[in-house]
């Protein structure tokens, strides 16, 4: 009998140091449902530097442990389902991915709000660090209904890191499945809370319930152009297309991106098939793409430039995870069943980085 590879989610000092020096807080996630019922989830990943992400392929039956420093503590389990998704800095952490049952989990930052209890004798056997929780969901559950019933059977505990000034990674999570159901899971006030997410959107801080309440400030937005107004015989008309969206926030703050993500996903034209919806979601995610230099923070003598490392689109009907990167806008796709089958009994990685090809068509006449 072949023994599966054991994985320990280790967070290195180098990675923690990079996180400590950045204000990375710009990830955006949204969802569309195609006419054939297929669910497609898009997401951007922003960071100060190239995260050197690769696609991580974890087959079913892989033994997993928490990343807690004391290995006598923390949950140990074997993956029930195979999964794929993007890691970072060569670590076996799935920041965004799907499993072979059509469950999707996205891990996004929630700085200033995420908090965790300490490990103790009561929770040690169920303890996971925040960086472990997303993979645990993918490994064990097939749909959102199962997640609702089991999300708090793991305890997300404090995992203080010296390079993070003794803080833990501040994450929250959005979970979708192939039925269109979605929930947001947030560790706030040292408790794990779960929210229904009918709009299928998540960004960053403040927490999800605040973001939903804030939508009331934008009930005036409409995809239809505003009709002319008669002011005592003076006819006032708009200058062009898009007047119904006047007032849509365009900055990169999490609340503004949340509003835009809701508006763009709710007003998107429903296409007949999931296959056609995948490139449609990539187009919408372009609205959240951040180039180097568009968002900056001065930290001492260092200038931080958060930018979009990569964008992913997950097809929960056909079980594919597609992506493009900052350096290559070509779209590549990974089939979770095919990848896990080819990986056999080992965790494998697929290189994500590539350079954008530019084709010379100067003489390719019709």
Short mmCIF file of C-alpha atoms in Angstrom, two decimals:
data_model
loop_
_atom_site.label_atom_id
_atom_site.label_comp_id
_atom_site.label_asym_id
_atom_site.label_seq_id
_atom_site.Cartn_x
_atom_site.Cartn_y
_atom_site.Cartn_z
CA UNK A 1 0.00 0.00 0.00
CA UNK A 2 1.40 3.35 -1.05
CA UNK A 3 1.65 5.83 1.77
CA UNK A 4 0.38 9.31 0.98
CA UNK A 5 2.72 12.23 1.43
CA UNK A 6 2.34 14.00 4.78
CA UNK A 7 2.01 17.77 4.59
CA UNK A 8 2.73 20.31 7.30
CA UNK A 9 1.63 23.86 6.50
CA UNK A 10 4.77 25.77 7.44
CA UNK A 11 4.84 29.57 7.31
CA UNK A 12 8.42 30.73 6.89
CA UNK A 13 9.99 33.81 8.38
CA UNK A 14 10.68 35.16 4.92
CA UNK A 15 7.02 35.09 3.90
CA UNK A 16 5.87 36.54 7.22
CA UNK A 17 8.39 39.35 6.85
CA UNK A 18 6.97 40.25 3.46
CA UNK A 19 3.45 40.30 4.86
CA UNK A 20 4.54 42.50 7.73
CA UNK A 21 5.89 45.12 5.31
CA UNK A 22 2.80 45.33 3.13
CA UNK A 23 -0.71 46.70 3.28
CA UNK A 24 -1.95 44.01 0.89
CA UNK A 25 -5.69 44.31 1.26
CA UNK A 26 -7.22 44.37 -2.20
CA UNK A 27 -8.55 40.91 -3.08
CA UNK A 28 -11.98 40.78 -4.73
CA UNK A 29 -14.24 37.76 -5.27
CA UNK A 30 -17.58 37.49 -7.10
CA UNK A 31 -19.84 34.90 -8.74
CA UNK A 32 -22.00 34.48 -11.85
CA UNK A 33 -24.53 31.73 -12.63
CA UNK A 34 -24.87 30.71 -16.28
CA UNK A 35 -28.12 29.92 -18.08
CA UNK A 36 -27.37 26.21 -17.82
CA UNK A 37 -27.02 26.54 -14.04
CA UNK A 38 -23.23 26.42 -13.97
CA UNK A 39 -21.58 28.45 -11.20
CA UNK A 40 -18.46 30.47 -12.03
CA UNK A 41 -16.41 32.26 -9.35
CA UNK A 42 -13.81 34.94 -10.09
CA UNK A 43 -11.15 36.29 -7.78
CA UNK A 44 -8.11 38.60 -7.83
CA UNK A 45 -5.04 38.20 -5.62
CA UNK A 46 -3.11 41.34 -4.73
CA UNK A 47 0.26 41.56 -3.01
CA UNK A 48 3.31 43.81 -2.73
CA UNK A 49 5.68 41.43 -4.53
CA UNK A 50 5.48 38.45 -6.82
CA UNK A 51 4.09 35.74 -4.53
CA UNK A 52 5.60 33.09 -6.80
CA UNK A 53 2.29 31.25 -6.72
CA UNK A 54 1.91 27.88 -8.36
CA UNK A 55 -1.03 25.55 -8.77
CA UNK A 56 -0.99 23.03 -5.94
CA UNK A 57 -2.50 19.60 -6.65
CA UNK A 58 -3.44 17.60 -3.53
CA UNK A 59 -4.94 14.16 -4.24
CA UNK A 60 -7.58 12.50 -2.08
CA UNK A 61 -6.06 10.48 0.76
CA UNK A 62 -3.27 12.95 1.57
CA UNK A 63 -2.40 13.19 5.25
CA UNK A 64 -2.50 16.76 6.54
CA UNK A 65 -1.43 18.47 9.77
CA UNK A 66 -1.80 22.01 11.05
CA UNK A 67 0.99 24.56 10.74
CA UNK A 68 1.17 25.13 14.51
CA UNK A 69 4.72 25.04 15.80
CA UNK A 70 3.90 22.47 18.50
CA UNK A 71 3.11 19.33 16.51
CA UNK A 72 1.54 17.71 19.56
CA UNK A 73 -1.24 20.21 19.04
CA UNK A 74 -3.42 20.83 16.04
CA UNK A 75 -5.72 18.80 13.86
CA UNK A 76 -4.50 15.87 11.82
CA UNK A 77 -6.67 14.45 9.05
CA UNK A 78 -6.67 12.71 5.69
CA UNK A 79 -8.18 14.44 2.66
CA UNK A 80 -11.49 12.95 1.60
CA UNK A 81 -11.49 14.84 -1.71
CA UNK A 82 -8.82 15.88 -4.17
CA UNK A 83 -8.24 19.61 -4.58
CA UNK A 84 -6.32 22.15 -6.62
CA UNK A 85 -5.62 25.85 -6.25
CA UNK A 86 -3.01 28.57 -5.96
CA UNK A 87 -0.44 28.63 -3.20
CA UNK A 88 2.20 31.26 -2.48
CA UNK A 89 5.94 31.36 -1.83
CA UNK A 90 6.23 27.61 -2.54
CA UNK A 91 4.17 26.76 0.54
CA UNK A 92 1.52 24.00 0.50
CA UNK A 93 -1.29 26.46 1.27
CA UNK A 94 -4.34 26.80 -0.95
CA UNK A 95 -5.32 30.46 -0.99
CA UNK A 96 -7.94 29.94 -3.67
CA UNK A 97 -9.13 26.64 -5.11
CA UNK A 98 -11.72 23.94 -5.71
CA UNK A 99 -12.16 20.28 -4.89
CA UNK A 100 -13.35 17.39 -7.05
CA UNK A 101 -16.93 17.80 -5.76
CA UNK A 102 -17.34 21.37 -6.99
CA UNK A 103 -16.71 23.16 -3.69
CA UNK A 104 -14.79 26.44 -3.93
CA UNK A 105 -12.95 28.25 -1.11
CA UNK A 106 -11.35 31.67 -1.37
CA UNK A 107 -9.12 33.01 1.43
CA UNK A 108 -9.04 36.81 1.69
CA UNK A 109 -7.49 39.20 4.21
CA UNK A 110 -9.57 40.72 7.03
CA UNK A 111 -7.01 42.94 8.81
CA UNK A 112 -8.07 44.73 11.96
CA UNK A 113 -10.98 42.36 12.62
CA UNK A 114 -9.90 38.72 12.42
CA UNK A 115 -9.03 37.31 15.84
CA UNK A 116 -8.51 33.83 17.27
CA UNK A 117 -8.48 32.05 20.63
CA UNK A 118 -5.27 30.52 21.93
CA UNK A 119 -4.62 26.79 21.79
CA UNK A 120 -5.59 25.04 25.01
CA UNK A 121 -6.31 21.53 26.25
CA UNK A 122 -9.95 21.80 25.17
CA UNK A 123 -9.38 22.77 21.53
CA UNK A 124 -5.91 21.37 20.72
CA UNK A 125 -7.16 18.31 18.83
CA UNK A 126 -9.39 20.51 16.61
CA UNK A 127 -7.01 23.44 16.21
CA UNK A 128 -5.98 24.87 12.85
CA UNK A 129 -4.07 28.04 12.04
CA UNK A 130 -5.93 30.46 9.77
CA UNK A 131 -3.73 29.50 6.82
CA UNK A 132 -4.87 25.85 7.19
CA UNK A 133 -8.61 26.36 7.34
CA UNK A 134 -9.39 26.76 3.62
CA UNK A 135 -7.66 23.51 2.68
CA UNK A 136 -9.47 21.73 5.54
CA UNK A 137 -12.82 22.79 4.07
CA UNK A 138 -11.86 21.62 0.58
CA UNK A 139 -10.46 18.36 1.91
CA UNK A 140 -13.53 17.33 3.86
CA UNK A 141 -16.74 18.76 2.42
CA UNK A 142 -18.61 18.42 -0.87
CA UNK A 143 -21.02 21.34 -0.72
CA UNK A 144 -22.07 24.41 1.24
CA UNK A 145 -24.73 22.48 3.16
CA UNK A 146 -22.00 20.26 4.63
CA UNK A 147 -19.87 23.31 5.39
CA UNK A 148 -22.74 24.94 7.28
CA UNK A 149 -23.11 21.80 9.41
CA UNK A 150 -19.40 21.40 10.13
CA UNK A 151 -17.58 24.74 9.76
CA UNK A 152 -17.06 25.13 13.52
CA UNK A 153 -15.84 21.59 14.14
CA UNK A 154 -12.40 23.00 13.54
CA UNK A 155 -11.15 25.80 15.79
CA UNK A 156 -9.12 28.54 14.11
CA UNK A 157 -6.54 29.40 16.75
CA UNK A 158 -3.91 32.03 17.24
CA UNK A 159 -0.66 31.31 15.41
CA UNK A 160 1.56 34.25 16.42
CA UNK A 161 4.57 34.97 14.26
CA UNK A 162 7.47 37.15 15.38
CA UNK A 163 7.88 38.87 11.98
CA UNK A 164 4.18 39.79 12.22
CA UNK A 165 4.71 41.41 15.62
CA UNK A 166 3.20 38.38 17.30
CA UNK A 167 0.05 38.49 15.18
CA UNK A 168 -1.61 35.73 13.16
CA UNK A 169 -2.61 35.87 9.50
CA UNK A 170 -5.94 37.79 9.45
CA UNK A 171 -8.13 35.80 7.07
CA UNK A 172 -11.78 35.28 6.28
CA UNK A 173 -13.25 32.86 3.73
CA UNK A 174 -15.89 32.72 1.02
CA UNK A 175 -17.30 29.30 0.10
CA UNK A 176 -19.35 28.44 -3.02
CA UNK A 177 -20.66 25.18 -4.44
CA UNK A 178 -22.08 23.98 -7.74
CA UNK A 179 -25.70 24.62 -6.64
CA UNK A 180 -25.10 28.38 -6.36
CA UNK A 181 -25.12 28.40 -2.56
CA UNK A 182 -22.50 30.56 -0.85
CA UNK A 183 -21.43 31.47 2.67
CA UNK A 184 -18.83 33.71 4.25
CA UNK A 185 -16.92 32.47 7.31
CA UNK A 186 -15.23 35.01 9.56
CA UNK A 187 -13.20 34.53 12.77
CA UNK A 188 -14.20 37.67 14.66
CA UNK A 189 -14.01 38.28 18.42
CA UNK A 190 -12.31 34.89 18.73
CA UNK A 191 -15.38 33.09 17.41
CA UNK A 192 -16.11 31.67 13.97
CA UNK A 193 -19.17 33.28 12.42
CA UNK A 194 -20.95 32.18 9.28
CA UNK A 195 -23.12 34.33 7.00
CA UNK A 196 -25.28 33.44 4.03
CA UNK A 197 -23.92 35.20 0.94
CA UNK A 198 -26.72 35.32 -1.65
CA UNK A 199 -24.86 37.95 -3.68
CA UNK A 200 -21.72 35.80 -3.87
CA UNK A 201 -19.29 38.68 -3.24
CA UNK A 202 -16.43 39.24 -0.79
CA UNK A 203 -13.58 41.72 -0.46
CA UNK A 204 -11.74 42.67 2.74
CA UNK A 205 -12.30 44.79 5.85
CA UNK A 206 -14.70 45.69 7.43
CA UNK A 207 -16.48 42.38 8.02
CA UNK A 208 -19.11 41.01 5.65
CA UNK A 209 -22.21 42.17 7.52
CA UNK A 210 -20.96 45.79 7.46
CA UNK A 211 -20.28 45.56 3.73
CA UNK A 212 -23.83 44.35 3.07
CA UNK A 213 -25.30 47.19 5.18
CA UNK A 214 -23.21 49.70 3.22
CA UNK A 215 -24.96 48.66 -0.01
CA UNK A 216 -27.93 50.77 1.13
CA UNK A 217 -25.88 53.85 0.21
CA UNK A 218 -25.95 52.81 -3.45
CA UNK A 219 -29.56 51.80 -4.10
CA UNK A 220 -29.76 54.57 -6.72
CA UNK A 221 -27.38 52.80 -9.12
CA UNK A 222 -28.99 51.53 -12.31
CA UNK A 223 -27.69 50.06 -15.54
CA UNK A 224 -30.21 52.16 -17.52
CA UNK A 225 -29.30 55.65 -18.60
CA UNK A 226 -31.04 58.51 -16.77
CA UNK A 227 -33.80 60.12 -18.87
CA UNK A 228 -33.71 63.86 -19.72
CA UNK A 229 -34.96 66.31 -17.10
CA UNK A 230 -37.14 69.35 -17.85
CA UNK A 231 -36.18 72.37 -15.73
CA UNK A 232 -38.80 75.07 -16.42
CA UNK A 233 -38.58 74.40 -20.12
CA UNK A 234 -34.81 73.83 -20.14
CA UNK A 235 -34.12 70.25 -21.19
CA UNK A 236 -31.10 68.73 -19.42
CA UNK A 237 -29.67 65.54 -20.89
CA UNK A 238 -26.72 63.35 -20.03
CA UNK A 239 -23.49 63.59 -21.99
CA UNK A 240 -23.33 59.94 -22.98
CA UNK A 241 -23.70 56.36 -21.90
CA UNK A 242 -23.52 55.21 -18.29
CA UNK A 243 -25.43 57.94 -16.47
CA UNK A 244 -27.34 55.35 -14.45
CA UNK A 245 -24.06 54.30 -12.83
CA UNK A 246 -23.08 57.84 -11.86
CA UNK A 247 -21.81 57.64 -8.29
CA UNK A 248 -20.41 54.12 -8.56
CA UNK A 249 -17.25 54.17 -6.38
CA UNK A 250 -14.11 53.67 -8.43
CA UNK A 251 -11.33 53.56 -5.85
CA UNK A 252 -9.52 50.45 -4.60
CA UNK A 253 -10.77 50.42 -0.99
CA UNK A 254 -12.52 47.20 0.11
CA UNK A 255 -15.96 48.85 0.55
CA UNK A 256 -15.79 50.42 -2.90
CA UNK A 257 -14.67 47.19 -4.53
CA UNK A 258 -17.46 45.34 -2.71
CA UNK A 259 -20.05 47.71 -4.17
CA UNK A 260 -18.60 47.44 -7.66
CA UNK A 261 -18.42 43.65 -7.46
CA UNK A 262 -22.09 43.47 -6.46
CA UNK A 263 -23.15 45.86 -9.21
CA UNK A 264 -21.14 44.19 -11.98
CA UNK A 265 -22.13 40.65 -11.00
CA UNK A 266 -25.81 41.48 -10.50
CA UNK A 267 -26.10 43.39 -13.78
CA UNK A 268 -24.09 41.00 -15.94
CA UNK A 269 -25.99 39.54 -18.89
CA UNK A 270 -26.72 35.88 -18.18
CA UNK A 271 -25.05 33.82 -20.89
CA UNK A 272 -26.52 30.46 -21.94
CA UNK A 273 -23.59 28.22 -21.02
CA UNK A 274 -20.95 27.89 -18.34
CA UNK A 275 -18.25 27.73 -21.03
CA UNK A 276 -19.21 31.21 -22.23
CA UNK A 277 -19.52 32.53 -18.69
CA UNK A 278 -15.89 31.72 -17.81
CA UNK A 279 -14.41 34.38 -20.17
CA UNK A 280 -17.23 36.73 -19.16
CA UNK A 281 -16.09 36.52 -15.53
CA UNK A 282 -12.49 37.17 -16.59
CA UNK A 283 -13.72 40.34 -18.32
CA UNK A 284 -15.53 41.48 -15.18
CA UNK A 285 -12.50 40.75 -13.02
CA UNK A 286 -10.51 43.10 -15.26
CA UNK A 287 -12.45 45.89 -13.51
CA UNK A 288 -10.53 45.02 -10.33
CA UNK A 289 -7.07 44.59 -11.87
CA UNK A 290 -4.51 46.80 -10.12
CA UNK A 291 -1.35 47.72 -12.05
CA UNK A 292 1.92 48.47 -10.28
CA UNK A 293 1.89 52.08 -9.10
CA UNK A 294 -1.87 52.59 -8.89
CA UNK A 295 -1.95 51.92 -5.14
CA UNK A 296 0.92 52.88 -2.84
CA UNK A 297 1.84 53.18 0.81
CA UNK A 298 5.01 54.69 2.26
CA UNK A 299 6.44 52.58 5.09
CA UNK A 300 9.51 54.33 6.38
CA UNK A 301 11.85 54.62 3.43
CA UNK A 302 10.04 51.93 1.51
CA UNK A 303 7.22 52.51 -0.99
CA UNK A 304 4.79 49.60 -1.17
CA UNK A 305 3.02 48.91 -4.46
CA UNK A 306 0.19 46.41 -4.14
CA UNK A 307 -0.75 44.94 -7.49
CA UNK A 308 -2.72 42.04 -8.94
CA UNK A 309 -0.43 39.00 -8.91
CA UNK A 310 -3.03 36.79 -10.54
CA UNK A 311 -6.70 36.41 -11.33
CA UNK A 312 -8.54 33.08 -11.10
CA UNK A 313 -11.89 31.87 -12.44
CA UNK A 314 -13.35 28.61 -11.11
CA UNK A 315 -15.93 26.62 -13.09
CA UNK A 316 -17.82 24.59 -10.48
CA UNK A 317 -19.78 22.67 -13.11
CA UNK A 318 -16.85 21.34 -15.14
CA UNK A 319 -14.44 21.44 -12.16
CA UNK A 320 -11.75 23.63 -13.67
CA UNK A 321 -9.62 26.33 -12.08
CA UNK A 322 -8.36 28.85 -14.66
CA UNK A 323 -5.96 31.73 -14.16
CA UNK A 324 -3.93 34.54 -15.69
CA UNK A 325 -0.99 36.36 -14.15
CA UNK A 326 0.37 39.88 -14.08
CA UNK A 327 3.10 38.97 -16.56
CA UNK A 328 0.91 36.83 -18.83
CA UNK A 329 -2.72 37.62 -19.58
CA UNK A 330 -3.12 34.34 -21.46
CA UNK A 331 -5.71 32.14 -19.76
CA UNK A 332 -4.68 28.67 -18.61
CA UNK A 333 -6.93 26.05 -17.07
CA UNK A 334 -6.47 23.06 -14.75
CA UNK A 335 -9.03 20.23 -14.49
CA UNK A 336 -9.16 19.08 -10.86
CA UNK A 337 -10.04 15.47 -11.65
CA UNK A 338 -7.45 15.16 -14.40
CA UNK A 339 -4.74 16.85 -12.32
CA UNK A 340 -5.40 14.79 -9.18
CA UNK A 341 -5.54 11.60 -11.22
CA UNK A 342 -2.20 12.36 -12.85
CA UNK A 343 -0.61 13.30 -9.51
CA UNK A 344 -1.15 9.79 -8.23
CA UNK A 345 -0.03 9.49 -4.63
CA UNK A 346 1.91 12.73 -4.36
CA UNK A 347 1.28 16.43 -4.02
CA UNK A 348 2.30 18.09 -7.27
CA UNK A 349 2.72 21.67 -8.44
CA UNK A 350 2.06 23.30 -11.80
CA UNK A 351 4.10 26.38 -12.64
CA UNK A 352 1.98 29.51 -13.01
CA UNK A 353 4.57 32.09 -14.03
CA UNK A 354 5.07 32.73 -17.72
CA UNK A 355 5.75 35.66 -20.05
CA UNK A 356 3.01 37.16 -22.22
CA UNK A 357 3.49 36.17 -25.87
CA UNK A 358 3.00 38.97 -28.38
CA UNK A 359 2.33 37.63 -31.85
CA UNK A 360 3.48 39.58 -34.91
CA UNK A 361 0.57 39.47 -37.40
CA UNK A 362 1.91 42.16 -39.74
CA UNK A 363 1.72 39.95 -42.82
CA UNK A 364 -1.10 37.58 -41.86
CA UNK A 365 -3.57 39.03 -44.37
CA UNK A 366 -7.05 37.59 -44.83
#
